[in-house]
Coordinates of C-alpha atoms in Angstrom, one line a residue:
Chain A
M1 CA -24.6 -30.7 -2.1
L2 CA -27.2 -28.5 -3.7
M3 CA -30.7 -29.8 -4.3
Q4 CA -32.2 -29.6 -7.7
I5 CA -35.1 -27.2 -7.2
N6 CA -37.7 -26.1 -9.6
H7 CA -36.4 -22.8 -11.0
I8 CA -39.1 -20.3 -11.9
V9 CA -36.8 -18.1 -14.0
P10 CA -35.5 -19.8 -17.1
I11 CA -31.8 -20.1 -17.4
E12 CA -31.7 -18.2 -20.7
H13 CA -32.9 -15.1 -19.0
I14 CA -30.1 -15.1 -16.5
I15 CA -27.5 -15.8 -19.1
T16 CA -28.9 -12.9 -21.2
L17 CA -28.8 -10.6 -18.2
S18 CA -25.1 -11.5 -17.4
C19 CA -24.2 -11.1 -21.1
I20 CA -25.8 -7.6 -21.1
L21 CA -23.9 -6.6 -18.0
F22 CA -20.7 -7.9 -19.4
C23 CA -21.2 -5.9 -22.6
I24 CA -21.9 -2.8 -20.7
G25 CA -18.6 -3.3 -18.8
V26 CA -16.7 -3.9 -22.0
M27 CA -18.1 -0.8 -23.7
G28 CA -17.3 1.2 -20.6
V29 CA -13.7 0.2 -20.6
L30 CA -13.4 1.0 -24.3
L31 CA -15.3 4.3 -24.4
R32 CA -14.9 6.1 -21.0
R33 CA -11.9 8.3 -20.3
N34 CA -12.1 8.5 -16.5
A35 CA -9.9 5.9 -14.8
I36 CA -12.2 5.4 -11.9
I37 CA -15.2 4.6 -14.2
I38 CA -13.0 2.2 -16.1
L39 CA -12.2 0.5 -12.8
M40 CA -15.9 0.3 -12.1
C41 CA -16.6 -1.2 -15.5
I42 CA -14.0 -3.9 -14.9
E43 CA -15.8 -4.7 -11.6
L44 CA -19.1 -4.9 -13.6
M45 CA -17.5 -7.5 -16.0
L46 CA -16.3 -9.6 -13.0
N47 CA -19.7 -9.4 -11.4
A48 CA -21.4 -10.5 -14.7
V49 CA -19.1 -13.6 -14.6
N50 CA -20.0 -14.2 -10.9
I51 CA -23.7 -14.3 -11.9
L52 CA -23.0 -16.7 -14.7
F53 CA -21.0 -19.0 -12.5
A54 CA -23.6 -19.0 -9.7
T55 CA -26.4 -19.6 -12.2
F56 CA -24.7 -22.6 -13.9
S57 CA -23.8 -23.9 -10.5
A58 CA -27.4 -23.8 -9.3
Y59 CA -29.0 -25.1 -12.4
N60 CA -26.6 -28.0 -13.0
G61 CA -26.4 -28.9 -9.3
N62 CA -22.6 -28.6 -9.2
P63 CA -21.3 -26.5 -6.3
D64 CA -17.8 -26.0 -7.8
G65 CA -19.0 -22.9 -9.6
Q66 CA -20.0 -21.2 -6.4
I67 CA -16.6 -21.9 -4.8
F68 CA -15.1 -20.3 -7.9
V69 CA -17.2 -17.2 -7.2
F70 CA -15.5 -16.8 -3.9
F71 CA -12.1 -16.9 -5.5
I72 CA -13.2 -14.2 -8.0
M73 CA -14.5 -12.0 -5.2
V74 CA -11.2 -12.3 -3.3
V75 CA -9.1 -11.6 -6.3
A76 CA -11.3 -8.7 -7.4
A77 CA -10.8 -7.1 -4.0
A78 CA -7.0 -7.5 -4.3
E79 CA -7.1 -6.0 -7.8
V80 CA -9.1 -3.0 -6.7
A81 CA -6.7 -2.4 -3.9
V82 CA -3.8 -2.2 -6.2
G83 CA -5.7 -0.3 -8.9
L84 CA -6.9 2.4 -6.5
A85 CA -3.4 2.7 -5.1
L86 CA -2.1 3.3 -8.7
L87 CA -4.8 5.9 -9.2
V88 CA -3.9 7.8 -6.1
L89 CA -0.2 7.7 -7.2
I90 CA -1.1 9.2 -10.6
Y91 CA -3.5 11.7 -9.0
R92 CA -0.7 13.0 -6.8
N93 CA 1.5 13.5 -9.8
T94 CA -0.9 14.9 -12.4
R95 CA -3.9 16.1 -10.3
S96 CA -6.3 14.2 -12.6
V97 CA -7.6 10.7 -13.2
D98 CA -8.3 11.2 -16.9
V99 CA -6.5 8.5 -18.9
S100 CA -6.3 10.7 -22.0
L101 CA -3.8 12.9 -20.1
L102 CA -1.6 9.9 -19.9
D103 CA -0.3 9.8 -23.5
R104 CA 3.4 10.4 -22.9
L105 CA 4.1 6.9 -24.2
K106 CA 2.9 6.2 -27.7
W107 CA 4.0 4.4 -30.9
Chain B
M1 CA 5.3 -28.4 -4.3
S2 CA 8.3 -27.7 -2.2
V3 CA 9.6 -25.5 -5.0
I4 CA 6.7 -23.1 -4.5
I5 CA 7.0 -23.3 -0.7
V6 CA 10.7 -22.5 -0.8
I7 CA 10.1 -19.5 -3.1
L8 CA 7.3 -18.2 -0.9
L9 CA 9.4 -18.6 2.3
T10 CA 12.2 -16.7 0.5
A11 CA 9.8 -13.9 -0.4
I12 CA 8.5 -13.6 3.2
L13 CA 12.0 -13.7 4.5
V14 CA 13.1 -11.0 2.1
L15 CA 10.2 -8.7 3.2
F16 CA 11.2 -9.1 6.8
L17 CA 14.9 -8.7 6.3
H18 CA 14.1 -5.5 4.5
I19 CA 12.2 -4.1 7.5
F20 CA 14.9 -5.0 10.0
E21 CA 18.6 -4.5 9.7
G22 CA 20.5 -5.8 6.7
R23 CA 19.2 -4.3 3.5
Q24 CA 22.4 -5.2 1.7
W25 CA 21.6 -8.9 2.3
V26 CA 18.2 -8.8 0.7
N27 CA 19.3 -9.4 -2.9
P28 CA 21.9 -12.2 -2.1
L29 CA 19.2 -13.9 0.0
A30 CA 16.7 -13.8 -2.8
I31 CA 19.3 -15.3 -5.3
L32 CA 20.2 -17.9 -2.7
G33 CA 16.6 -18.9 -2.1
L34 CA 15.9 -19.2 -5.9
S35 CA 19.0 -21.3 -6.4
L36 CA 17.9 -23.6 -3.5
S37 CA 14.5 -24.0 -5.1
F38 CA 16.1 -24.7 -8.5
I39 CA 18.2 -27.5 -6.9
I40 CA 15.1 -28.9 -5.2
L41 CA 13.3 -28.8 -8.5
C42 CA 16.1 -30.8 -10.2
L43 CA 16.2 -33.4 -7.4
E44 CA 12.5 -33.8 -6.7
N45 CA 10.8 -36.7 -8.4
N46 CA 7.7 -35.7 -10.3
S47 CA 5.6 -38.4 -8.6
L48 CA 6.4 -36.8 -5.2
W49 CA 4.3 -33.9 -6.2
G50 CA 1.0 -35.8 -5.8
D51 CA -2.0 -34.2 -7.4
Y52 CA -3.4 -32.1 -4.5
S53 CA -7.0 -32.9 -5.0
S54 CA -6.3 -32.8 -8.8
M55 CA -5.5 -29.1 -8.6
I56 CA -1.8 -29.0 -9.7
Y57 CA 0.4 -31.7 -11.2
M58 CA 4.0 -31.5 -12.3
T59 CA 4.7 -32.8 -15.8
Q60 CA 8.2 -32.9 -17.4
F61 CA 7.1 -30.0 -19.6
A62 CA 6.1 -28.0 -16.6
K63 CA 9.3 -28.9 -14.8
V64 CA 11.6 -27.6 -17.6
F65 CA 9.5 -24.4 -17.9
T66 CA 9.6 -23.9 -14.1
G67 CA 13.4 -24.3 -14.2
T68 CA 13.7 -21.9 -17.0
A69 CA 11.6 -19.3 -15.3
I70 CA 13.6 -19.6 -12.0
I71 CA 16.9 -19.2 -13.9
F72 CA 15.7 -16.1 -15.7
T73 CA 14.6 -14.6 -12.4
I74 CA 18.0 -15.3 -10.9
L75 CA 19.6 -13.5 -13.9
V76 CA 17.2 -10.5 -13.4
F77 CA 18.2 -10.4 -9.7
F78 CA 21.9 -10.3 -10.8
I79 CA 21.2 -7.3 -13.0
N80 CA 19.4 -5.7 -10.0
Q81 CA 22.5 -6.3 -7.9
S82 CA 24.6 -4.2 -10.3
R83 CA 22.2 -1.3 -9.8
L84 CA 22.4 -1.5 -6.0
K85 CA 26.1 -0.8 -6.1
L86 CA 25.4 2.6 -7.7
E87 CA 22.4 3.9 -5.9
E88 CA 20.7 3.5 -2.5
D89 CA 17.2 1.9 -3.0
T90 CA 15.1 1.9 0.2
N91 CA 12.3 -0.1 -1.4
N92 CA 14.5 -2.9 -2.9
G93 CA 13.1 -5.6 -0.5
D94 CA 9.5 -4.8 -1.5
K95 CA 10.2 -5.2 -5.2
L96 CA 12.1 -8.5 -4.8
G97 CA 9.4 -9.9 -2.6
L98 CA 6.7 -8.9 -5.2
V99 CA 8.8 -10.5 -8.0
L100 CA 9.1 -13.7 -6.0
F101 CA 5.4 -13.8 -5.4
S102 CA 4.7 -13.4 -9.0
L103 CA 7.1 -16.2 -9.8
C104 CA 4.9 -18.5 -7.7
G105 CA 2.0 -17.6 -10.0
A106 CA 4.1 -18.4 -13.0
I107 CA 4.7 -21.9 -11.6
L108 CA 1.0 -22.4 -11.0
L109 CA 0.4 -21.6 -14.6
F110 CA 2.7 -24.4 -15.7
T111 CA 1.3 -27.0 -13.3
F112 CA -2.5 -26.4 -13.1
T113 CA -4.9 -29.2 -13.7
N114 CA -8.0 -27.2 -12.7
I115 CA -9.5 -24.0 -14.2
T116 CA -9.5 -22.4 -10.7
M117 CA -5.7 -22.8 -10.4
L118 CA -5.3 -21.3 -13.9
F119 CA -7.3 -18.3 -12.8
L120 CA -5.4 -17.9 -9.5
G121 CA -2.1 -18.4 -11.3
I122 CA -2.8 -15.6 -13.8
E123 CA -3.8 -13.2 -11.0
I124 CA -0.9 -14.1 -8.7
L125 CA 1.4 -13.5 -11.6
S126 CA -0.2 -10.2 -12.6
I127 CA -1.2 -8.3 -9.5
P128 CA 2.4 -7.9 -8.1
L129 CA 3.5 -6.8 -11.6
Y130 CA 1.1 -3.9 -11.7
V131 CA 2.9 -2.6 -8.6
I132 CA 6.4 -3.4 -10.0
A133 CA 5.6 -1.6 -13.3
S134 CA 4.9 1.7 -11.4
S135 CA 7.6 1.1 -8.9
S136 CA 9.5 4.3 -9.9
K137 CA 7.0 6.5 -7.9
H138 CA 7.9 10.0 -9.1
D139 CA 8.4 9.1 -12.7
L140 CA 5.2 9.7 -14.6
H141 CA 6.2 7.3 -17.4
S142 CA 6.4 4.5 -14.9
N143 CA 3.1 5.5 -13.3
E144 CA 1.4 5.5 -16.7
A145 CA 3.0 2.1 -17.6
G146 CA 1.6 0.7 -14.3
L147 CA -1.9 2.0 -14.9
K148 CA -2.0 0.8 -18.5
Y149 CA -0.7 -2.6 -17.5
F150 CA -3.3 -2.8 -14.8
L151 CA -6.3 -1.8 -16.9
M152 CA -5.3 -4.0 -19.8
G153 CA -4.4 -6.9 -17.5
S154 CA -7.6 -6.9 -15.5
F155 CA -9.6 -6.4 -18.7
A156 CA -8.0 -9.5 -20.3
T157 CA -8.5 -11.5 -17.1
S158 CA -12.3 -10.6 -17.1
I159 CA -12.6 -11.8 -20.7
I160 CA -10.8 -15.1 -19.8
L161 CA -13.1 -15.5 -16.8
F162 CA -16.2 -15.0 -19.0
G163 CA -14.9 -17.7 -21.3
M164 CA -14.3 -20.0 -18.3
A165 CA -17.8 -19.4 -17.1
L166 CA -19.3 -20.4 -20.4
I167 CA -17.0 -23.5 -20.6
F168 CA -18.1 -24.4 -17.0
G169 CA -21.8 -24.1 -18.1
A170 CA -21.3 -26.3 -21.1
T171 CA -19.2 -29.1 -19.4
N172 CA -20.4 -28.8 -15.8
S173 CA -16.8 -29.3 -14.6
L174 CA -13.8 -27.2 -13.7
D175 CA -11.3 -30.1 -14.1
I176 CA -9.1 -29.7 -17.1
M177 CA -9.2 -33.4 -18.1
T178 CA -13.0 -33.6 -18.1
I179 CA -13.2 -30.4 -20.1
S180 CA -10.5 -31.7 -22.5
E181 CA -12.6 -34.9 -23.0
Y182 CA -15.6 -32.8 -23.8
F183 CA -13.7 -30.8 -26.3
S184 CA -12.4 -33.8 -28.1
Q185 CA -15.9 -34.8 -29.1
A186 CA -16.8 -34.3 -32.8
E187 CA -19.8 -32.0 -31.9
I188 CA -19.4 -29.4 -29.2
S189 CA -22.1 -27.0 -28.1
K190 CA -22.0 -23.3 -29.3
M191 CA -21.6 -22.2 -25.7
A192 CA -18.4 -24.2 -25.2
A193 CA -17.0 -23.0 -28.5
L194 CA -17.8 -19.4 -27.5
G195 CA -16.1 -19.9 -24.2
A196 CA -13.0 -21.3 -25.8
F197 CA -13.0 -18.3 -28.1
F198 CA -13.2 -15.8 -25.2
V199 CA -10.4 -17.6 -23.3
G200 CA -8.3 -17.4 -26.5
I201 CA -8.9 -13.7 -26.9
G202 CA -7.9 -13.1 -23.3
F203 CA -4.7 -15.0 -23.7
F204 CA -3.9 -13.1 -26.9
F205 CA -4.0 -10.0 -24.8
K206 CA -1.7 -11.6 -22.2
V207 CA 0.9 -12.8 -24.8
A208 CA 0.7 -9.5 -26.7
A209 CA -0.4 -10.7 -30.1
I210 CA -1.5 -8.0 -32.6
P211 CA -4.2 -6.5 -32.5
F212 CA -4.1 -6.9 -28.7
H213 CA -0.6 -5.7 -28.3
F214 CA -0.8 -1.9 -27.8
W215 CA 0.0 -2.0 -24.1
T216 CA 3.3 -3.9 -24.6
P217 CA 5.7 -1.2 -26.0
D218 CA 4.3 1.4 -23.5
V219 CA 4.7 -0.9 -20.5
Y220 CA 8.2 -2.0 -21.6
E221 CA 9.3 1.6 -22.1
G222 CA 7.8 3.0 -18.9
T223 CA 8.8 0.3 -16.5
P224 CA 12.3 0.6 -15.0
S225 CA 14.5 -1.5 -17.3
I226 CA 15.4 -4.1 -14.8
W227 CA 11.8 -5.1 -14.2
A228 CA 11.0 -4.8 -17.9
T229 CA 13.5 -7.6 -18.3
Y230 CA 11.3 -9.7 -16.1
F231 CA 8.2 -8.8 -18.0
A232 CA 9.8 -9.6 -21.4
T233 CA 11.0 -13.0 -20.3
V234 CA 9.4 -14.7 -17.3
V235 CA 6.0 -13.3 -17.8
K236 CA 6.1 -14.2 -21.5
I237 CA 7.1 -17.8 -20.7
A238 CA 4.4 -18.1 -18.1
S239 CA 1.6 -16.9 -20.3
F240 CA 2.8 -19.0 -23.2
G241 CA 3.2 -22.1 -21.1
A242 CA -0.4 -21.8 -19.9
F243 CA -1.7 -20.9 -23.3
F244 CA 0.1 -23.8 -25.0
R245 CA -1.2 -26.3 -22.5
L246 CA -4.7 -25.0 -22.8
Y247 CA -4.6 -24.9 -26.6
I248 CA -3.4 -28.6 -26.7
L249 CA -6.2 -29.6 -24.4
L250 CA -9.1 -27.5 -25.8
G251 CA -7.9 -26.7 -29.4
N252 CA -9.6 -29.6 -31.2
V253 CA -7.3 -28.4 -33.8
D254 CA -8.4 -28.4 -37.4
N255 CA -12.1 -27.8 -37.3
S256 CA -12.3 -25.5 -34.4
P257 CA -13.3 -21.8 -35.0
L258 CA -10.3 -20.8 -32.9
Y259 CA -7.9 -22.2 -35.6
K260 CA -8.9 -19.6 -38.2
V261 CA -8.7 -16.8 -35.7
L262 CA -5.2 -18.1 -34.7
V263 CA -4.0 -18.1 -38.3
L264 CA -5.3 -14.6 -38.8
I265 CA -3.7 -13.3 -35.6
I266 CA -0.3 -15.0 -36.4
I267 CA -0.2 -13.2 -39.8
L268 CA -1.1 -9.9 -38.3
T269 CA 1.4 -10.2 -35.5
V270 CA 4.4 -11.2 -37.6
V271 CA 3.7 -8.7 -40.4
V272 CA 2.7 -5.6 -38.4
G273 CA 5.1 -6.3 -35.6
T274 CA 8.1 -6.6 -38.0
L275 CA 7.2 -3.4 -39.9
T276 CA 6.6 -1.4 -36.7
A277 CA 9.9 -2.5 -35.2
L278 CA 11.6 -1.0 -38.2
V279 CA 10.5 2.5 -37.5
Q280 CA 11.3 2.5 -33.7
E281 CA 13.8 5.1 -32.4
N282 CA 14.0 3.7 -28.9
A283 CA 15.9 0.5 -28.1
K284 CA 13.4 -0.6 -25.5
R285 CA 10.4 -0.1 -27.8
M286 CA 12.3 -2.0 -30.5
I287 CA 12.8 -4.9 -28.1
A288 CA 9.1 -4.7 -27.3
Y289 CA 8.1 -5.1 -30.9
S290 CA 10.7 -7.8 -31.4
S291 CA 9.1 -9.6 -28.5
I292 CA 5.7 -9.2 -30.3
V293 CA 7.1 -10.7 -33.5
N294 CA 8.5 -13.6 -31.4
S295 CA 5.1 -14.1 -29.9
G296 CA 3.9 -14.6 -33.5
F297 CA 6.5 -17.2 -34.1
L298 CA 5.7 -19.0 -30.8
L299 CA 2.0 -19.0 -31.8
M300 CA 3.0 -20.8 -35.0
F301 CA 4.0 -23.8 -32.9
F302 CA 0.3 -24.1 -31.9
L303 CA -0.7 -24.9 -35.5
N304 CA 0.6 -28.5 -35.6
P305 CA 0.8 -29.7 -32.0
S306 CA 2.5 -33.1 -31.4
S307 CA 4.7 -34.6 -28.7
D308 CA 8.0 -33.3 -30.3
I309 CA 6.7 -29.8 -30.6
L310 CA 6.9 -29.4 -26.8
S311 CA 10.7 -29.6 -26.7
Y312 CA 11.1 -27.3 -29.8
F313 CA 8.7 -24.8 -28.2
G314 CA 10.9 -24.9 -25.1
L315 CA 14.1 -24.4 -27.1
F316 CA 12.7 -21.4 -29.0
I317 CA 11.4 -19.7 -25.8
L318 CA 14.7 -20.4 -24.1
G319 CA 16.7 -18.7 -26.9
Y320 CA 14.4 -15.8 -27.0
G321 CA 14.5 -15.3 -23.2
L322 CA 18.3 -15.5 -22.9
A323 CA 19.0 -13.2 -25.8
T324 CA 16.4 -10.6 -24.4
I325 CA 18.0 -10.7 -21.0
G326 CA 21.4 -10.0 -22.6
I327 CA 20.2 -7.0 -24.5
F328 CA 18.3 -5.6 -21.5
S329 CA 21.5 -5.8 -19.4
A330 CA 23.2 -3.6 -22.0
I331 CA 20.3 -1.1 -21.7
V332 CA 20.6 -1.2 -17.9
Y333 CA 24.3 -0.4 -18.2
L334 CA 23.8 2.5 -20.6
E335 CA 21.1 3.9 -18.3
S336 CA 23.4 3.7 -15.4
I337 CA 26.0 5.8 -17.1
G338 CA 23.3 8.3 -18.2
N339 CA 22.9 7.5 -21.8
S340 CA 19.4 7.7 -23.5
N341 CA 17.4 4.7 -24.6
G342 CA 17.7 5.7 -28.2
F343 CA 20.0 3.8 -30.6
E344 CA 22.6 6.5 -30.4
G345 CA 23.1 5.4 -26.8
F346 CA 25.0 2.3 -28.0
D347 CA 27.5 4.4 -30.1
G348 CA 31.0 3.4 -29.4
L349 CA 30.2 0.7 -26.9
G350 CA 32.2 -1.8 -28.9
R351 CA 35.4 0.2 -28.4
S352 CA 35.0 1.2 -24.8
Q353 CA 33.7 -2.2 -23.6
P354 CA 34.9 -4.8 -26.1
L355 CA 34.1 -8.0 -24.2
F356 CA 30.8 -6.8 -22.8
S357 CA 29.6 -5.8 -26.3
L358 CA 30.8 -9.1 -27.8
G359 CA 28.3 -10.8 -25.5
V360 CA 25.5 -8.4 -26.4
A361 CA 26.3 -8.9 -30.1
I362 CA 26.0 -12.7 -29.7
C363 CA 22.5 -12.1 -28.1
L364 CA 21.5 -9.9 -31.0
L365 CA 22.7 -12.5 -33.5
S366 CA 20.7 -15.2 -31.8
L367 CA 17.5 -13.1 -31.8
A368 CA 18.1 -12.4 -35.6
G369 CA 18.5 -16.2 -36.1
I370 CA 22.1 -16.5 -37.3
P371 CA 23.5 -20.1 -37.3
L372 CA 25.5 -21.5 -34.4
T373 CA 23.0 -20.0 -31.9
V374 CA 19.9 -21.2 -30.2
G375 CA 17.9 -18.5 -32.1
F376 CA 18.8 -20.2 -35.4
L377 CA 17.9 -23.7 -34.1
G378 CA 14.6 -22.4 -32.7
K379 CA 13.6 -21.0 -36.1
F380 CA 14.9 -24.1 -37.9
Y381 CA 12.7 -26.4 -35.7
L382 CA 9.8 -24.0 -36.2
L383 CA 10.1 -24.3 -40.0
M384 CA 10.4 -28.1 -39.6
S385 CA 7.2 -28.3 -37.7
L386 CA 5.2 -26.5 -40.4
S387 CA 3.8 -28.7 -43.1
F388 CA 4.0 -28.0 -46.8
D389 CA 0.4 -26.9 -47.0
Q390 CA 1.5 -24.0 -44.8
W391 CA 4.2 -22.8 -47.3
W392 CA 3.1 -19.2 -47.0
M393 CA 3.7 -19.4 -43.2
I394 CA 7.2 -20.6 -44.0
L395 CA 7.7 -17.6 -46.3
L396 CA 6.4 -15.4 -43.6
V397 CA 9.0 -16.6 -41.1
I398 CA 11.9 -16.3 -43.5
A399 CA 10.9 -12.8 -44.7
S400 CA 10.4 -11.6 -41.2
S401 CA 13.7 -13.0 -40.1
I402 CA 15.5 -11.2 -42.9
I403 CA 13.8 -7.9 -42.1
S404 CA 14.5 -8.4 -38.4
I405 CA 18.3 -8.3 -39.2
V406 CA 17.8 -4.7 -40.3
Y407 CA 16.5 -3.5 -37.0
Y408 CA 18.8 -5.7 -34.8
F409 CA 21.7 -4.4 -36.9
R410 CA 21.0 -0.8 -35.8
I411 CA 22.2 -1.6 -32.3
F412 CA 25.1 -3.6 -33.8
N413 CA 25.9 -0.7 -36.1
G414 CA 26.0 1.7 -33.2
M415 CA 28.3 -0.5 -31.1
Y416 CA 30.9 -1.3 -33.8
F417 CA 30.7 1.0 -36.8
S418 CA 29.9 4.3 -35.2
N419 CA 32.2 7.1 -36.5
K420 CA 32.2 9.0 -33.2
K421 CA 35.1 8.5 -30.8
A422 CA 34.4 6.1 -28.1
S423 CA 35.7 8.3 -25.3
A424 CA 33.5 11.2 -26.4
I425 CA 30.2 9.3 -26.1
V426 CA 30.5 6.4 -23.7
A427 CA 32.3 7.2 -20.5
P428 CA 35.0 4.5 -20.1
E429 CA 33.4 3.4 -17.0
V430 CA 33.8 -0.2 -15.7
V431 CA 30.9 -2.5 -16.3
S432 CA 29.7 -4.0 -13.1
P433 CA 30.9 -7.6 -12.7
Y434 CA 27.3 -8.7 -12.2
L435 CA 26.3 -7.3 -15.6
N436 CA 29.4 -9.0 -17.1
F437 CA 28.4 -12.3 -15.5
V438 CA 24.8 -12.0 -16.9
V439 CA 25.8 -11.1 -20.4
G440 CA 28.5 -13.8 -20.4
F441 CA 26.2 -16.4 -19.1
C442 CA 23.5 -15.6 -21.7
A443 CA 26.0 -15.5 -24.6
L444 CA 27.8 -18.7 -23.6
S445 CA 24.6 -20.7 -23.1
L446 CA 23.2 -19.4 -26.4
I447 CA 26.3 -20.8 -28.2
I448 CA 26.7 -24.0 -26.1
I449 CA 23.0 -25.0 -26.4
G450 CA 23.1 -23.9 -30.0
L451 CA 25.9 -26.3 -30.7
F452 CA 24.6 -29.2 -28.5
P453 CA 20.8 -28.9 -28.4
D454 CA 20.3 -32.6 -27.8
F455 CA 21.2 -32.1 -24.2
Y456 CA 18.4 -29.6 -23.7
L457 CA 15.9 -31.4 -25.9
N458 CA 16.4 -34.7 -24.0
I459 CA 15.3 -33.2 -20.7
F460 CA 11.7 -33.1 -22.1
Q461 CA 11.6 -36.9 -22.6

């Protein structure tokens, strides 16, 4: 079990940091057109969640959150593996990773 | 638990059988394994499941939904078998294995009692599907569908995760019962409410409610039709099963901020979905929008949760799934003889394949909600579940059902009232017996359960 230690950094600061990281990730997914950068932004969002889980876990003295972080890491790795494979597939067919090229399907 | 184990073993066996000799045995083996797991599901006592450190627990609701998902997957594999007769597919084993893996994720979504399992279920369900969506490697449409599904899917998962983290911070627990107790208090912290809001938004993405729907028509159109059937039925059931359980546990119905968002999203989904379905020129996209409208109807069940609602919810989703599988098998048949996905592809089908198109017609009637079918009963129970204060919601359902007849009728019209000669448009080719079986099964069960719904409703007790 974790010990309750005196935390120097107030919990609000860490929550704010992770919210900012999450928002940067969301804006990146919505605004950028390069598929690799969108992938990186999704990773950023997942890492913001990781920070949040680890923080709550440490400040509340409940180790469950840190176990959850491991699950998120593993799943994120699997997701990136599939995502990069898809990008390679598309690059072979179009010679580009720009998502705005992929507008054959609409309405 | 043995259900999940049997499905996993089948998946691994399928992958191995595919590498070594015997590609033609891959599909029958998968169907056999799924049937075995269905029998085990029926025989196994719920208490035998145990609770596995309070991670998963089989309820009667979960059991019926698991059974439905397994049967739908078997039907999808039967459709797949019809394709294998016509063309050589060297990757068939991989695809079947991936679908079986994702079915395991769907079962986790029905049975979870811990947030960790919910997250793992969503991911085990989705990650194989990203590959399946782009499984037609040299078709750019399929690639694009895969990439869109991947980006939207993982984006939605991140949002759900952020909500889970906030809920964990507020309640200091990952166990769903503890969280549910916390949410049933009169006063909940802002952080928990925000967390529930984020989880809700993520699930609206997953169940394709407008305005989070834009990936659905693209993915359904780009994905090879057989696997699009799986997306439209099993994946829909899985996400709705999880969302419904979560909403009942966390909804805190009337005064929660989520309630107002839910009402707004239901109105948007039904109105915009119905109107957009009207202007579609492609049968697959029309089905996609019809599935969005049905998502709106299913979300209406969330408004007044009670113990009876569970069985009506199950009936509605069963009718939707069976009818969608029937229509998709018609699309698969038309693709196999080289017709386009447009409505004109259906021209003259009624004359060249009378029995087959009768089954498809019954599926269409059920989706439109004509009496004597499950679709009608589902809508009837939906209206019964709404209270008189929600009269505008009742109007919405009725208006949308009437308009929906117009766009379902376009397929109907092509099949039976087309002026063109049957032989000129549809080659008088024999429909594969597997497709005939699937359509016949769907049409017959739609009518039989539509006439005797008590049998199905009683399983929930």
